[in-house]
Amino acid sequence: MPTSTQTFNPRRLVGIHAERVTDVSSTDYPGHYPGEDHSWSLDKFRENLTVKVQRLSQRSIDFDIVGVDASIANAFRRIMIAEVPTVCIESVYVWDNTSVIVDEVLAHRIGLVPLNIDPSLIAMKSGPHDTPTDRNTIIFKIDITCSRNPSAPKGSTEPRELYINSELLSSHLVWAPAGEQDEVFAGKPPAPTNPNIVLAKLRPGQSISMELHAVKGVGKDHAKFSPVATASYRILPHIKIKQPIPPEHAEKFQKCFSPGVIKIDPRTKQVSVDEVNVRNDTVSREVLRHPEFADKVELSRVRDYFLFNVESEGPYTPERLLPEAIKVMREKLAVIKKSAEALRDRATDGDVVMAE
């Protein structure tokens, strides 16, 4: 008897074969199937849409989005990477730097340090020449000098024991409040998310003195503004066993898939697909290399079932990233809607301005 993961409409499946992939394009649009109405419906979209969190930790999240086109899922992924705003150090004013690291390299390292500042609490500069204010700029200062430790243990070779301030760490970034920032950030003073990032190593007599200006920006301008370390998705694998697998081939069949995907009954040696762990399969097609399995299994992926993995690196908790991406998309749609209405209401001559 054929066994498979949960049942899906065959029209939703992308066929995975030994040398090719079939049924890649979606077919749920008007006119493809004679006599069937596939015009877009908000009620039907709401009925089919599902968002489910599978795993949540302090810095990462796994969630599923079901019932959307790949273009929408990919838009969320790209927005999370490149258009959800964060706050990073943009301008570095070096007053003194006698370390072995040149100013430009050290400034670049400091700019990549993730900060815990909620971007919603400050405004974004309209241009690089905007005047810094307490509404659009957060100031940090660094003032550190390395010296010998008079109390160092005799015979020690550890720099941390021999010297005071042997390393410039991200914890040495000290926030300098301006204007009303003391009140705005009273609950969570601005600081690096990780205080132990090594930025430079110092030896006695070397010092660093800097003023750092952090501003709000997006990842499409510079990667340091990206709020995620990774944001990716896979399409749900679907495995259908069309014919029983002979007991003598059960373990060989199991090893063709990722661990935990295929179950073998210890008593009967019957092979089945684990409906929970099937999401972990990489669809390597290893099973299709073996002639004895070629006609016994069917591989596919569910076209509109997306398995997201997102790692947060910055001020956002992992569960907040998707809502922030949706907020950005809604703003984009509002601009398109406004422009379309302007195009409808105006004469056909001339260009329509999409945004200021």
Tab-separated table of C-alpha atoms in Angstrom:
chain	number	residue	atom	x	y	z
A	1	MET	CA	0.000	0.000	0.000
A	2	PRO	CA	1.494	3.415	-0.959
A	3	THR	CA	2.631	5.545	1.975
A	4	SER	CA	3.556	9.212	1.934
A	5	THR	CA	3.612	12.353	3.978
A	6	GLN	CA	0.355	14.270	4.435
A	7	THR	CA	-1.825	14.427	1.337
A	8	PHE	CA	-1.488	17.452	-0.937
A	9	ASN	CA	-3.309	18.411	-4.108
A	10	PRO	CA	-1.081	17.142	-6.965
A	11	ARG	CA	-1.357	20.579	-8.575
A	12	ARG	CA	0.651	21.988	-5.657
A	13	LEU	CA	3.585	19.615	-6.173
A	14	VAL	CA	6.842	20.315	-8.008
A	15	GLY	CA	8.140	17.021	-9.391
A	16	ILE	CA	11.718	16.031	-8.506
A	17	HIS	CA	13.257	13.512	-10.932
A	18	ALA	CA	16.744	12.117	-11.403
A	19	GLU	CA	17.773	14.649	-14.042
A	20	ARG	CA	15.036	17.271	-14.140
A	21	VAL	CA	12.369	19.187	-12.256
A	22	THR	CA	8.778	19.381	-13.534
A	23	ASP	CA	5.661	21.458	-12.876
A	24	VAL	CA	7.700	24.398	-11.644
A	25	SER	CA	5.193	27.137	-12.491
A	26	SER	CA	1.972	27.609	-10.562
A	27	THR	CA	-1.275	26.995	-12.425
A	28	ASP	CA	-3.863	28.547	-10.096
A	29	TYR	CA	-4.791	31.476	-12.304
A	30	PRO	CA	-7.848	32.158	-14.516
A	31	GLY	CA	-8.003	30.354	-17.838
A	32	HIS	CA	-5.517	27.555	-17.189
A	33	TYR	CA	-8.088	24.896	-16.349
A	34	PRO	CA	-11.218	25.031	-18.561
A	35	GLY	CA	-14.408	25.479	-16.596
A	36	GLU	CA	-12.617	26.336	-13.332
A	37	ASP	CA	-12.618	29.769	-11.723
A	38	HIS	CA	-9.227	30.602	-10.242
A	39	SER	CA	-9.640	34.366	-10.027
A	40	TRP	CA	-8.001	35.794	-6.911
A	41	SER	CA	-10.243	35.942	-3.858
A	42	LEU	CA	-9.393	37.531	-0.509
A	43	ASP	CA	-11.627	35.073	1.338
A	44	LYS	CA	-9.943	32.099	-0.333
A	45	PHE	CA	-6.501	33.588	0.364
A	46	ARG	CA	-7.353	33.977	4.058
A	47	GLU	CA	-8.619	30.400	4.192
A	48	ASN	CA	-5.431	28.954	2.701
A	49	LEU	CA	-2.875	31.205	4.416
A	50	THR	CA	-1.088	29.720	7.413
A	51	VAL	CA	1.860	31.044	9.423
A	52	LYS	CA	3.177	28.676	12.085
A	53	VAL	CA	6.241	28.984	14.325
A	54	GLN	CA	8.110	25.673	14.552
A	55	ARG	CA	11.039	26.721	16.747
A	56	LEU	CA	11.975	29.879	18.596
A	57	SER	CA	15.167	30.713	20.471
A	58	GLN	CA	16.771	33.907	21.717
A	59	ARG	CA	18.479	34.627	18.368
A	60	SER	CA	16.749	32.485	15.717
A	61	ILE	CA	13.353	31.271	14.544
A	62	ASP	CA	11.969	28.579	12.242
A	63	PHE	CA	8.495	29.264	10.871
A	64	ASP	CA	6.289	28.071	8.005
A	65	ILE	CA	4.345	30.220	5.570
A	66	VAL	CA	1.760	28.236	3.620
A	67	GLY	CA	-0.533	29.405	0.841
A	68	VAL	CA	1.493	32.171	-0.827
A	69	ASP	CA	3.349	32.382	-4.125
A	70	ALA	CA	7.131	32.070	-4.205
A	71	SER	CA	7.378	35.731	-5.220
A	72	ILE	CA	5.729	36.779	-1.944
A	73	ALA	CA	7.865	34.462	0.208
A	74	ASN	CA	11.019	35.672	-1.516
A	75	ALA	CA	9.927	39.294	-1.073
A	76	PHE	CA	9.685	38.745	2.697
A	77	ARG	CA	13.140	37.143	2.708
A	78	ARG	CA	14.716	40.001	0.765
A	79	ILE	CA	12.996	42.683	2.844
A	80	MET	CA	14.239	41.086	6.074
A	81	ILE	CA	17.791	41.132	4.704
A	82	ALA	CA	17.861	44.507	2.984
A	83	GLU	CA	15.008	46.818	4.002
A	84	VAL	CA	14.135	46.341	7.674
A	85	PRO	CA	15.964	49.289	9.307
A	86	THR	CA	18.545	49.074	12.082
A	87	VAL	CA	20.948	51.488	13.778
A	88	CYS	CA	24.717	51.199	13.171
A	89	ILE	CA	27.789	53.374	13.518
A	90	GLU	CA	28.218	55.372	10.315
A	91	SER	CA	30.709	58.154	11.131
A	92	VAL	CA	33.929	57.699	13.104
A	93	TYR	CA	35.927	60.729	14.280
A	94	VAL	CA	39.428	59.653	15.298
A	95	TRP	CA	41.156	61.926	17.795
A	96	ASP	CA	43.959	59.498	18.624
A	97	ASN	CA	44.901	56.006	17.468
A	98	THR	CA	48.374	54.644	18.183
A	99	SER	CA	47.386	50.985	17.848
A	100	VAL	CA	48.766	48.799	15.040
A	101	ILE	CA	45.387	48.915	13.254
A	102	VAL	CA	45.021	51.835	10.838
A	103	ASP	CA	42.104	54.237	11.265
A	104	GLU	CA	40.101	53.039	8.233
A	105	VAL	CA	40.255	49.350	9.201
A	106	LEU	CA	39.362	50.041	12.810
A	107	ALA	CA	36.464	52.288	11.746
A	108	HIS	CA	35.188	49.496	9.487
A	109	ARG	CA	35.343	46.984	12.344
A	110	ILE	CA	33.492	49.324	14.695
A	111	GLY	CA	30.803	49.961	12.084
A	112	LEU	CA	29.996	46.232	11.952
A	113	VAL	CA	29.274	45.981	15.692
A	114	PRO	CA	25.534	45.231	16.180
A	115	LEU	CA	23.756	47.681	18.488
A	116	ASN	CA	20.707	47.107	20.687
A	117	ILE	CA	18.980	50.356	19.655
A	118	ASP	CA	15.317	50.057	18.669
A	119	PRO	CA	15.134	51.740	15.222
A	120	SER	CA	11.582	52.934	15.863
A	121	LEU	CA	12.902	55.355	18.504
A	122	ILE	CA	14.977	57.479	16.131
A	123	ALA	CA	14.411	59.069	12.723
A	124	MET	CA	16.283	58.247	9.531
A	125	LYS	CA	18.430	60.921	7.938
A	126	SER	CA	17.188	62.020	4.526
A	127	GLY	CA	20.752	62.369	3.261
A	128	PRO	CA	24.408	62.098	4.303
A	129	HIS	CA	24.679	65.858	4.786
A	130	ASP	CA	21.785	66.165	7.248
A	131	THR	CA	22.727	67.867	10.496
A	132	PRO	CA	23.070	65.346	13.360
A	133	THR	CA	20.480	65.858	16.090
A	134	ASP	CA	19.310	63.928	19.133
A	135	ARG	CA	16.422	62.654	16.975
A	136	ASN	CA	18.541	61.002	14.248
A	137	THR	CA	21.997	60.325	15.740
A	138	ILE	CA	23.315	58.329	18.706
A	139	ILE	CA	26.815	59.230	19.905
A	140	PHE	CA	29.312	56.804	21.437
A	141	LYS	CA	32.790	57.576	22.684
A	142	ILE	CA	35.936	55.490	23.072
A	143	ASP	CA	38.785	56.582	25.327
A	144	ILE	CA	41.179	53.772	26.273
A	145	THR	CA	44.894	53.543	27.058
A	146	CYS	CA	46.920	50.401	27.638
A	147	SER	CA	49.387	50.299	30.535
A	148	ARG	CA	51.371	47.711	32.461
A	149	ASN	CA	49.678	45.960	35.383
A	150	PRO	CA	51.790	46.495	38.510
A	151	SER	CA	50.001	43.587	40.183
A	152	ALA	CA	50.613	41.067	37.388
A	153	PRO	CA	51.434	37.518	38.606
A	154	LYS	CA	55.124	36.697	38.411
A	155	GLY	CA	55.998	34.617	35.365
A	156	SER	CA	52.642	35.186	33.652
A	157	THR	CA	52.595	35.416	29.862
A	158	GLU	CA	48.918	36.271	29.492
A	159	PRO	CA	48.391	39.802	28.088
A	160	ARG	CA	45.214	40.195	30.108
A	161	GLU	CA	47.230	39.663	33.299
A	162	LEU	CA	50.318	41.594	32.253
A	163	TYR	CA	48.536	44.705	30.947
A	164	ILE	CA	45.538	46.873	31.752
A	165	ASN	CA	43.244	47.391	28.729
A	166	SER	CA	45.162	44.962	26.513
A	167	GLU	CA	42.143	44.736	24.194
A	168	LEU	CA	39.651	47.212	22.764
A	169	LEU	CA	36.287	45.503	23.200
A	170	SER	CA	32.820	46.465	22.044
A	171	SER	CA	31.993	47.086	25.711
A	172	HIS	CA	34.360	50.088	25.576
A	173	LEU	CA	31.809	51.932	23.411
A	174	VAL	CA	30.288	54.370	25.909
A	175	TRP	CA	27.001	56.047	25.060
A	176	ALA	CA	26.989	59.868	25.348
A	177	PRO	CA	23.337	60.978	25.697
A	178	ALA	CA	22.261	64.168	23.945
A	179	GLY	CA	19.070	66.211	24.209
A	180	GLU	CA	16.102	64.090	25.293
A	181	GLN	CA	17.839	60.762	24.697
A	182	ASP	CA	18.136	60.066	28.429
A	183	GLU	CA	14.326	59.894	28.585
A	184	VAL	CA	13.794	58.136	25.255
A	185	PHE	CA	16.251	55.324	26.048
A	186	ALA	CA	15.699	55.214	29.798
A	187	GLY	CA	14.527	51.607	29.719
A	188	LYS	CA	17.363	50.294	27.535
A	189	PRO	CA	20.503	52.420	27.174
A	190	PRO	CA	22.184	52.090	23.747
A	191	ALA	CA	25.053	49.587	23.707
A	192	PRO	CA	26.473	46.742	21.583
A	193	THR	CA	24.407	43.553	21.678
A	194	ASN	CA	27.596	41.608	22.426
A	195	PRO	CA	30.032	43.329	24.825
A	196	ASN	CA	32.901	40.910	24.151
A	197	ILE	CA	33.741	41.592	20.495
A	198	VAL	CA	37.505	42.191	20.161
A	199	LEU	CA	38.122	45.221	17.939
A	200	ALA	CA	41.855	45.770	18.502
A	201	LYS	CA	44.746	44.631	20.694
A	202	LEU	CA	46.819	47.167	22.576
A	203	ARG	CA	50.176	47.211	24.315
A	204	PRO	CA	51.568	49.651	26.925
A	205	GLY	CA	51.649	53.219	25.651
A	206	GLN	CA	49.082	52.677	22.895
A	207	SER	CA	45.749	54.488	23.125
A	208	ILE	CA	42.565	55.068	21.160
A	209	SER	CA	40.257	58.066	21.419
A	210	MET	CA	37.228	58.335	19.106
A	211	GLU	CA	33.745	59.757	18.731
A	212	LEU	CA	31.244	57.509	16.945
A	213	HIS	CA	27.944	58.558	15.361
A	214	ALA	CA	25.297	55.873	14.878
A	215	VAL	CA	22.406	56.429	12.453
A	216	LYS	CA	19.411	54.550	11.129
A	217	GLY	CA	19.805	52.743	7.804
A	218	VAL	CA	18.893	49.673	5.736
A	219	GLY	CA	20.861	46.700	4.466
A	220	LYS	CA	20.550	47.618	0.790
A	221	ASP	CA	22.772	50.641	1.529
A	222	HIS	CA	25.347	48.680	3.551
A	223	ALA	CA	25.386	45.121	4.887
A	224	LYS	CA	26.090	46.348	8.425
A	225	PHE	CA	22.480	47.600	8.605
A	226	SER	CA	21.033	44.136	7.882
A	227	PRO	CA	19.120	42.940	10.981
A	228	VAL	CA	19.672	39.258	10.177
A	229	ALA	CA	22.702	37.003	10.020
A	230	THR	CA	20.819	34.674	7.661
A	231	ALA	CA	17.286	34.633	6.263
A	232	SER	CA	16.469	31.686	4.032
A	233	TYR	CA	13.655	29.355	3.120
A	234	ARG	CA	13.197	25.882	1.680
A	235	ILE	CA	10.160	24.308	0.069
A	236	LEU	CA	8.556	21.442	1.986
A	237	PRO	CA	9.721	18.024	0.707
A	238	HIS	CA	7.078	15.440	-0.197
A	239	ILE	CA	7.975	11.738	-0.371
A	240	LYS	CA	5.569	9.083	-1.631
A	241	ILE	CA	6.419	5.395	-1.388
A	242	LYS	CA	4.460	3.859	-4.277
A	243	GLN	CA	5.421	0.216	-3.696
A	244	PRO	CA	6.528	-1.688	-0.574
A	245	ILE	CA	10.265	-1.680	0.010
A	246	PRO	CA	11.659	-5.246	0.425
A	247	PRO	CA	12.872	-5.847	4.007
A	248	GLU	CA	16.403	-6.641	2.828
A	249	HIS	CA	16.603	-3.185	1.201
A	250	ALA	CA	14.974	-1.241	4.070
A	251	GLU	CA	18.166	0.106	5.657
A	252	LYS	CA	19.702	0.989	2.292
A	253	PHE	CA	16.530	2.896	1.425
A	254	GLN	CA	16.596	4.698	4.776
A	255	LYS	CA	20.199	5.864	4.255
A	256	CYS	CA	19.211	7.550	0.973
A	257	PHE	CA	17.411	10.256	2.972
A	258	SER	CA	18.351	12.612	5.794
A	259	PRO	CA	18.394	11.086	9.304
A	260	GLY	CA	14.938	10.619	10.813
A	261	VAL	CA	13.001	11.016	7.551
A	262	ILE	CA	12.383	7.285	6.935
A	263	LYS	CA	11.086	4.971	9.653
A	264	ILE	CA	11.559	1.195	9.729
A	265	ASP	CA	9.299	-0.964	11.877
A	266	PRO	CA	11.672	-3.066	14.021
A	267	ARG	CA	9.367	-6.089	13.890
A	268	THR	CA	7.971	-6.143	10.336
A	269	LYS	CA	10.723	-4.080	8.631
A	270	GLN	CA	7.980	-2.045	6.951
A	271	VAL	CA	9.242	1.288	5.623
A	272	SER	CA	7.268	4.520	6.064
A	273	VAL	CA	7.802	8.280	5.922
A	274	ASP	CA	7.962	10.270	9.168
A	275	GLU	CA	5.438	13.092	8.670
A	276	VAL	CA	7.177	15.352	11.201
A	277	ASN	CA	10.817	14.868	10.209
A	278	VAL	CA	10.203	14.888	6.447
A	279	ARG	CA	10.776	18.642	6.585
A	280	ASN	CA	14.444	17.931	7.380
A	281	ASP	CA	15.096	16.092	4.113
A	282	THR	CA	17.444	17.787	1.658
A	283	VAL	CA	15.896	16.039	-1.399
A	284	SER	CA	19.332	14.932	-2.545
A	285	ARG	CA	17.765	12.442	-5.047
A	286	GLU	CA	20.235	9.824	-3.846
A	287	VAL	CA	17.397	7.262	-3.824
A	288	LEU	CA	16.850	7.734	-7.577
A	289	ARG	CA	20.415	6.594	-8.300
A	290	HIS	CA	19.518	3.034	-7.297
A	291	PRO	CA	17.583	1.017	-9.924
A	292	GLU	CA	15.840	-1.085	-7.265
A	293	PHE	CA	14.140	2.057	-5.873
A	294	ALA	CA	13.504	4.011	-9.077
A	295	ASP	CA	9.878	2.823	-9.474
A	296	LYS	CA	9.085	2.558	-5.785
A	297	VAL	CA	9.335	6.184	-4.674
A	298	GLU	CA	8.179	9.573	-5.914
A	299	LEU	CA	9.893	12.788	-4.823
A	300	SER	CA	8.427	16.268	-4.975
A	301	ARG	CA	8.157	19.559	-3.127
A	302	VAL	CA	5.032	21.475	-2.139
A	303	ARG	CA	5.113	24.649	-4.225
A	304	ASP	CA	3.422	27.008	-1.742
A	305	TYR	CA	4.777	25.581	1.540
A	306	PHE	CA	7.834	27.572	2.688
A	307	LEU	CA	10.068	26.619	5.612
A	308	PHE	CA	11.844	29.761	6.832
A	309	ASN	CA	14.949	29.945	8.991
A	310	VAL	CA	15.927	33.405	10.247
A	311	GLU	CA	18.785	34.362	12.580
A	312	SER	CA	18.451	37.773	14.222
A	313	GLU	CA	21.570	39.867	14.735
A	314	GLY	CA	20.697	43.208	16.222
A	315	PRO	CA	17.910	44.867	18.205
A	316	TYR	CA	15.023	42.741	16.927
A	317	THR	CA	13.819	39.603	18.644
A	318	PRO	CA	13.480	36.816	16.020
A	319	GLU	CA	9.670	36.755	16.163
A	320	ARG	CA	9.526	40.479	15.361
A	321	LEU	CA	11.377	40.279	12.033
A	322	LEU	CA	8.516	38.962	9.867
A	323	PRO	CA	6.007	41.585	11.142
A	324	GLU	CA	8.615	44.272	10.431
A	325	ALA	CA	9.065	42.919	6.891
A	326	ILE	CA	5.280	42.926	6.398
A	327	LYS	CA	5.182	46.542	7.590
A	328	VAL	CA	7.782	47.527	4.971
A	329	MET	CA	5.865	45.663	2.253
A	330	ARG	CA	2.630	47.428	3.220
A	331	GLU	CA	4.402	50.791	2.876
A	332	LYS	CA	5.595	49.811	-0.605
A	333	LEU	CA	2.095	48.714	-1.603
A	334	ALA	CA	0.681	52.004	-0.339
A	335	VAL	CA	3.072	53.882	-2.662
A	336	ILE	CA	2.056	51.713	-5.631
A	337	LYS	CA	-1.630	52.175	-4.823
A	338	LYS	CA	-1.248	55.939	-4.546
A	339	SER	CA	0.615	56.102	-7.858
A	340	ALA	CA	-1.947	53.893	-9.605
A	341	GLU	CA	-4.765	56.101	-8.361
A	342	ALA	CA	-2.875	59.173	-9.551
A	343	LEU	CA	-2.420	57.574	-12.960
A	344	ARG	CA	-6.141	56.810	-13.128
A	345	ASP	CA	-7.226	60.283	-12.064
A	346	ARG	CA	-4.792	62.268	-14.176
A	347	ALA	CA	-4.595	62.807	-17.900
A	348	THR	CA	-2.507	60.228	-19.778
A	349	ASP	CA	0.094	62.831	-20.768
A	350	GLY	CA	3.248	63.154	-18.675
A	351	ASP	CA	4.980	60.946	-16.131
A	352	VAL	CA	3.608	59.808	-12.787
A	353	VAL	CA	5.918	60.418	-9.826
A	354	MET	CA	6.145	57.208	-7.767
A	355	ALA	CA	7.638	58.783	-4.634
A	356	GLU	CA	9.252	61.965	-3.476
